[in-house]
CSV table of C-alpha atoms in Angstrom, one decimal:
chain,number,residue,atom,x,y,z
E,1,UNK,CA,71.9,92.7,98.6
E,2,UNK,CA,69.0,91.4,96.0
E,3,UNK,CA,67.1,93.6,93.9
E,4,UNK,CA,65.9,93.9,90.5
E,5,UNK,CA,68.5,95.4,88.5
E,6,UNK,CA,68.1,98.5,86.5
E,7,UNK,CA,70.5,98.3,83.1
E,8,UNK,CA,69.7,101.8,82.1
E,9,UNK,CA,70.8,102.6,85.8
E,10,UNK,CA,74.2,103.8,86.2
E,11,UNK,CA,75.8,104.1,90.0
E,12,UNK,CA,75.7,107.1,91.5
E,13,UNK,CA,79.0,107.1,93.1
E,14,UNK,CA,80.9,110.4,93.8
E,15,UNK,CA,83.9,109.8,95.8
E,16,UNK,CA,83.4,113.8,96.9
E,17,UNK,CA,80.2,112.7,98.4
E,18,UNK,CA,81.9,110.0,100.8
E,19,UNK,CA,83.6,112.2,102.7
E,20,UNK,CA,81.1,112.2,105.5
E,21,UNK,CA,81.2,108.2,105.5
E,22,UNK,CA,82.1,108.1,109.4
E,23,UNK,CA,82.2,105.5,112.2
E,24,UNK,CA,81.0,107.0,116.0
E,25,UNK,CA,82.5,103.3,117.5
E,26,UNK,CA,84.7,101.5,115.9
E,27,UNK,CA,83.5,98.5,117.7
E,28,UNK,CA,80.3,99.2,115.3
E,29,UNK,CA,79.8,98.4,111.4
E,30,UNK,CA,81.2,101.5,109.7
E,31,UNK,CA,78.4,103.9,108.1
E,32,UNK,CA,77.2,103.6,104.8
E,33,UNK,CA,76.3,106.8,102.4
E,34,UNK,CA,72.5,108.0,102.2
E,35,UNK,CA,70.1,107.0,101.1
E,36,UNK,CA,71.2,103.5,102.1
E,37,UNK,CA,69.1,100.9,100.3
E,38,UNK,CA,70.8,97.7,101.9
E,39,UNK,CA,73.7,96.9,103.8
E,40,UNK,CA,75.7,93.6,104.2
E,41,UNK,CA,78.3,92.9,106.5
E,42,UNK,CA,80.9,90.9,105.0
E,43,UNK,CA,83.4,90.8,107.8
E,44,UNK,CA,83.8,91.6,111.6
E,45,UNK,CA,87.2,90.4,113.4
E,46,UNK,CA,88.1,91.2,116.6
E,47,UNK,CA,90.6,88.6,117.2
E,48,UNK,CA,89.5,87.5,120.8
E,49,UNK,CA,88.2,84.1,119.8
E,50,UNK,CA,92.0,83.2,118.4
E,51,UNK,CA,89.9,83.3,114.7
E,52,UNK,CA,92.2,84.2,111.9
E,53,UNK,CA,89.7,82.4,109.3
E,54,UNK,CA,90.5,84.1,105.5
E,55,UNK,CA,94.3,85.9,106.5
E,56,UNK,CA,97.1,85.5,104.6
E,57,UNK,CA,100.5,85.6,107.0
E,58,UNK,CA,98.0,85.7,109.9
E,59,UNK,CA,100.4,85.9,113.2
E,60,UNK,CA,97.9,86.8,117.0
E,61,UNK,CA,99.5,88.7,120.0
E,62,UNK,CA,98.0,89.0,123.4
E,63,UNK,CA,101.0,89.8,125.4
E,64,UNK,CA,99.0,92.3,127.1
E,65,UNK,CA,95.5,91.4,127.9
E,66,UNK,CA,94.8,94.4,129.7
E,67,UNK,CA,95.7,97.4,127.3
E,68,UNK,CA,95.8,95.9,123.6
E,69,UNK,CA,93.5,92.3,124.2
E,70,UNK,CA,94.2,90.2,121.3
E,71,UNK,CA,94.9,91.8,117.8
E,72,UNK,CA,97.2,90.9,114.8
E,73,UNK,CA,100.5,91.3,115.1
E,74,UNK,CA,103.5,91.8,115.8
E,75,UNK,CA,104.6,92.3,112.8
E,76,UNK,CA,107.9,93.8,112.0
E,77,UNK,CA,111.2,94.4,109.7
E,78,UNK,CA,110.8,91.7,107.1
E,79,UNK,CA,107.4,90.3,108.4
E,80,UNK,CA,105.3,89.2,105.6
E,81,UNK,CA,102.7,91.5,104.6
E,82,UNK,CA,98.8,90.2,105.9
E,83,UNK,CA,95.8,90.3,103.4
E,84,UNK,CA,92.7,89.1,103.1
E,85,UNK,CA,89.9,88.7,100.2
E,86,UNK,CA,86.3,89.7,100.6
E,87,UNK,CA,83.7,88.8,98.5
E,88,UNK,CA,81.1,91.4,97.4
E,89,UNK,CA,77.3,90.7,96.7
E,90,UNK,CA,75.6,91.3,93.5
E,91,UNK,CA,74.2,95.6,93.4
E,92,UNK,CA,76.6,97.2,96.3
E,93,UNK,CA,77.2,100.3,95.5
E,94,UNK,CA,80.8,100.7,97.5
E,95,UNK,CA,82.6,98.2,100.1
E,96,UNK,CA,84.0,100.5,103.4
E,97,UNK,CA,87.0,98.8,105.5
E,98,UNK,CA,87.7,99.7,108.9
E,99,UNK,CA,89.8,98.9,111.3
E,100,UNK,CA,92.8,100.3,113.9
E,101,UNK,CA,96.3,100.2,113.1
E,102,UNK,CA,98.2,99.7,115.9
E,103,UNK,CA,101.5,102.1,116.1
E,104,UNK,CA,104.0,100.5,118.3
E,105,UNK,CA,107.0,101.9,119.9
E,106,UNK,CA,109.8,103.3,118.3
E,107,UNK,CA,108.4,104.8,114.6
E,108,UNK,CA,110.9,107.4,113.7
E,109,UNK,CA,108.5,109.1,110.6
E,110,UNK,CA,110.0,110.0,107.6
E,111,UNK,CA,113.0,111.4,109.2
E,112,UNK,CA,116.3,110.2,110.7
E,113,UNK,CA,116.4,106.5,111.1
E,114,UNK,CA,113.3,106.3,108.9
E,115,UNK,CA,111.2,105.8,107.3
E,116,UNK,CA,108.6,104.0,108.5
E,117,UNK,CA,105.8,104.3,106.5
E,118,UNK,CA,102.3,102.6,106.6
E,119,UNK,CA,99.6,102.0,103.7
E,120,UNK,CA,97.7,99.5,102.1
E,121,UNK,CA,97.1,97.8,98.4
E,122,UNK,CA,93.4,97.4,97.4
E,123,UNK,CA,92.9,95.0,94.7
E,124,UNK,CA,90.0,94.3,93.2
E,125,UNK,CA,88.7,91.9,90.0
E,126,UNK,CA,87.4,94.0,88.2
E,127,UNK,CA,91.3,94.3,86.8
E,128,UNK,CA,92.4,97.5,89.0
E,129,UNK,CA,95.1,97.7,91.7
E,130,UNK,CA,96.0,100.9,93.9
E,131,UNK,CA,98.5,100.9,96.5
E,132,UNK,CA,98.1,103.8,99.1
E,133,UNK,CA,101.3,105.4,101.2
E,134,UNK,CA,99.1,106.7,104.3
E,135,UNK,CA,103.0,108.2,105.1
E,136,UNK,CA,105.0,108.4,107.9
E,137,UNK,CA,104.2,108.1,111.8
E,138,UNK,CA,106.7,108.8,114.7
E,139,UNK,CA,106.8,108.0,118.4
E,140,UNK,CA,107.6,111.4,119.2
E,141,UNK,CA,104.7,112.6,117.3
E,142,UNK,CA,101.1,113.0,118.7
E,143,UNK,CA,99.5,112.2,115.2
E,144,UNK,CA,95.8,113.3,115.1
E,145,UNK,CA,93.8,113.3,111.4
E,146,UNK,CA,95.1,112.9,108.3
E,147,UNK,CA,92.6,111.9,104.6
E,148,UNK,CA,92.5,112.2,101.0
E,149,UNK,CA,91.5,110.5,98.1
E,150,UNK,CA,93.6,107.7,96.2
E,151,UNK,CA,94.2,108.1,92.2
E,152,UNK,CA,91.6,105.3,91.8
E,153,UNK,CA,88.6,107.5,93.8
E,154,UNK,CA,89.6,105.2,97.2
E,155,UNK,CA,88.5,107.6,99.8
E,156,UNK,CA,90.5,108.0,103.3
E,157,UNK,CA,91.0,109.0,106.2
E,158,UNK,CA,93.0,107.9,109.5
E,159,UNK,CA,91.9,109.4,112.7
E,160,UNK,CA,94.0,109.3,116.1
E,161,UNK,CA,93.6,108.4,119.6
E,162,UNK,CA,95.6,110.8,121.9
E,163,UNK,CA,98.9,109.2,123.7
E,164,UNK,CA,96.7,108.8,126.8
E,165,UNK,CA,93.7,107.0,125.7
E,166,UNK,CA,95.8,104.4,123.5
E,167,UNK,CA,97.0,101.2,124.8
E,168,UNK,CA,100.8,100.7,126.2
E,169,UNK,CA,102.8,97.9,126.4
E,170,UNK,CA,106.1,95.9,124.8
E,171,UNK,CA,109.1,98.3,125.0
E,172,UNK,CA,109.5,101.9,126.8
E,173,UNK,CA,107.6,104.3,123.7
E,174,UNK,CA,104.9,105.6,123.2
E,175,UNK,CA,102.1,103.6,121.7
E,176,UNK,CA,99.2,104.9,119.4
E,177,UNK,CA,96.0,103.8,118.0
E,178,UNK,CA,94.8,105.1,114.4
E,179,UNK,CA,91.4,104.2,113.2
E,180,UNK,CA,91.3,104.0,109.7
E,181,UNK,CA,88.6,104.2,107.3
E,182,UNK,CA,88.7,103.1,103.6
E,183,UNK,CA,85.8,103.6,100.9
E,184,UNK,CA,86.2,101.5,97.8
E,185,UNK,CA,84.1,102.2,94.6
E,186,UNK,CA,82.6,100.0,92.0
E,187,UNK,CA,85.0,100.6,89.8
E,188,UNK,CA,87.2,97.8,91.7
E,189,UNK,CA,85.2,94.7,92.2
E,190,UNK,CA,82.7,93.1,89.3
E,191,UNK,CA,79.0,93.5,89.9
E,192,UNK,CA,78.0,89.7,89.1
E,193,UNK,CA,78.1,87.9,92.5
E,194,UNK,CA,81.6,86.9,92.3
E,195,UNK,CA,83.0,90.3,92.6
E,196,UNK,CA,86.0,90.4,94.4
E,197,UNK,CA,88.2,93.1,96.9
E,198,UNK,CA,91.4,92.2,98.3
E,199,UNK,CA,93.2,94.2,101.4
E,200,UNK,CA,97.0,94.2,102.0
E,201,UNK,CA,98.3,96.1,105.0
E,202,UNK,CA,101.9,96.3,104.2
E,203,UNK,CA,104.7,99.0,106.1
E,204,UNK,CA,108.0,100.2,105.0
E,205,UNK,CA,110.2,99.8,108.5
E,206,UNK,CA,114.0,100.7,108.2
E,207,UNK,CA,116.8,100.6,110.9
E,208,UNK,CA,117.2,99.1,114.2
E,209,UNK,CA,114.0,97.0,114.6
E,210,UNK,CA,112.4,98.4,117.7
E,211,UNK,CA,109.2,99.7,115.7
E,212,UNK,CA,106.0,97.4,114.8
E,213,UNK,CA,102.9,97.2,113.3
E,214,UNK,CA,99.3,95.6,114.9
E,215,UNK,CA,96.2,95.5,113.5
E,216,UNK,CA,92.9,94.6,115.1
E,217,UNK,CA,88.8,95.3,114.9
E,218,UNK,CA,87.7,94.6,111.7
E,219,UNK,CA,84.3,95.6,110.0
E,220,UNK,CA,84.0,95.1,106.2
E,221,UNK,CA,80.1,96.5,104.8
E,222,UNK,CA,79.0,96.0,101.6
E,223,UNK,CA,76.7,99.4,100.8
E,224,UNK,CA,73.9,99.4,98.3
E,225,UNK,CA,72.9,103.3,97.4
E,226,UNK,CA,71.8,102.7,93.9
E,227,UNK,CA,71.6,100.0,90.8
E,228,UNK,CA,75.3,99.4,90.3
E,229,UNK,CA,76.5,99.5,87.3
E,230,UNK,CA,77.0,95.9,85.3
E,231,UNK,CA,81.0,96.2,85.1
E,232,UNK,CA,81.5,92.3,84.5
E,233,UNK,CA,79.3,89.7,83.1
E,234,UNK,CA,76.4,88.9,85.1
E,235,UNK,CA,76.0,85.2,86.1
E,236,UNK,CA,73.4,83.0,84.4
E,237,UNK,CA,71.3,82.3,87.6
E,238,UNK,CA,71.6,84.4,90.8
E,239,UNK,CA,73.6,83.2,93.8
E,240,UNK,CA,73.4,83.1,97.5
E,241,UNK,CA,75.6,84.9,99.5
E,242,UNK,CA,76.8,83.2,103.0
């Protein structure tokens, strides 16, 4: 993403106009807003290759080939949360993370035997940290959509695959697959080259331990819709971006 910059410029960012920020394929780079100047992908992870390069508490599972192929997890009761940095080049306008969270077997929701609860923490250098509670998600429960917008203007939004086109495997429940979008705005990461957005997925899991947690197809874009706004100190001579 190099361009001249604009100081007068401000960013035009409007979390209400990233609400039609969607992804067709989640095997594709997620969409970026209109009128898209640039776009720069700053991670894509599939797992297949055995790569874990950048993850924090990185753990692989490809018990079954077939139905989930290779994906992070399992990770359980008392696992150690997983996160990753990203860095973010000079002018984007907002980063989107997607990826599929893997529901497996027994989630009992926020009722009895819960919680279990999912969300992440987005933290950025720019100084700001947001954790998000996407809430509860249960075995017995056919989830389908679910979005909003975080305190910070991080824009959501989790959609479902049915019980019958998700992947099954490890003990005798039903298994579902949740794509999940996130939008992060400039408010979150420094517009200097260095800038900075970190992802943790964490869970709250309670009771017997027959419930966990998998993650897997990673795309990270950096989006460029306008002259970002200077929220950091710019660096004394531009830098390359690999």
């Amino acid at each position: 993403l190099r361009r001249t910059p604009t100081p007068s410029t401000l960013s035009t960012y409007n979390a209400s106009t990233r609400s039609t920020i969607v992804t067709q394929d989640i095997k594709q780079p997620p969409v970026c807003a209109q009128p898209l100047i640039d776009r720069v992908i700053l991670n894509k992870q599939t797992f297949e290759d055995g790569n874990t390069t950048g993850w924090n508490n990185a753990v692989l599972n490809s018990n079954y080939p077939q139905t989930f192929t290779t994906f992070l997890g399992l990770y359980q009761q008392g696992s150690a949360f997983p996160s990753k940095t990203f860095h973010v080049p000079l002018f984007t306008d907002h980063v989107i993370i997607a990826f599929d969270f893997l529901e497996i077997d027994c989630w009992d929701g926020v009722g009895t035997n819960g919680p279990d609860t999912f969300g992440i923490t987005i933290e950025g250098d720019a100084g700001l940290v947001e954790h998000i509670n996407f809430g509860g998600f249960d075995t017995g429960i056919e989830e389908t959509y679910r979005d909003g917008v975080s305190d910070q203007g991080i824009e959501w939004s989790i959609e479902s695959e049915s019980f019958a086109t998700s992947p099954q495997g490890f003990l005798q429940y039903n298994d579902q697959t949740h794509h999940v979008l996130i939008t992060v705005p400039p408010t979150f990461f420094c517009d200097n080259g260095n800038g900075t957005v970190q992802l943790t997925l964490q869970w709250t899991l309670t009771g017997t331990i027959d419930e966990f947690a998998g993650f897997d197809n990673f795309h990270v874009v950096a989006c460029a819709t306008s002259d970002a706004p200077a929220i950091c100190p710019q660096p004394e001579a531009d830098r390359i971006i690999m």
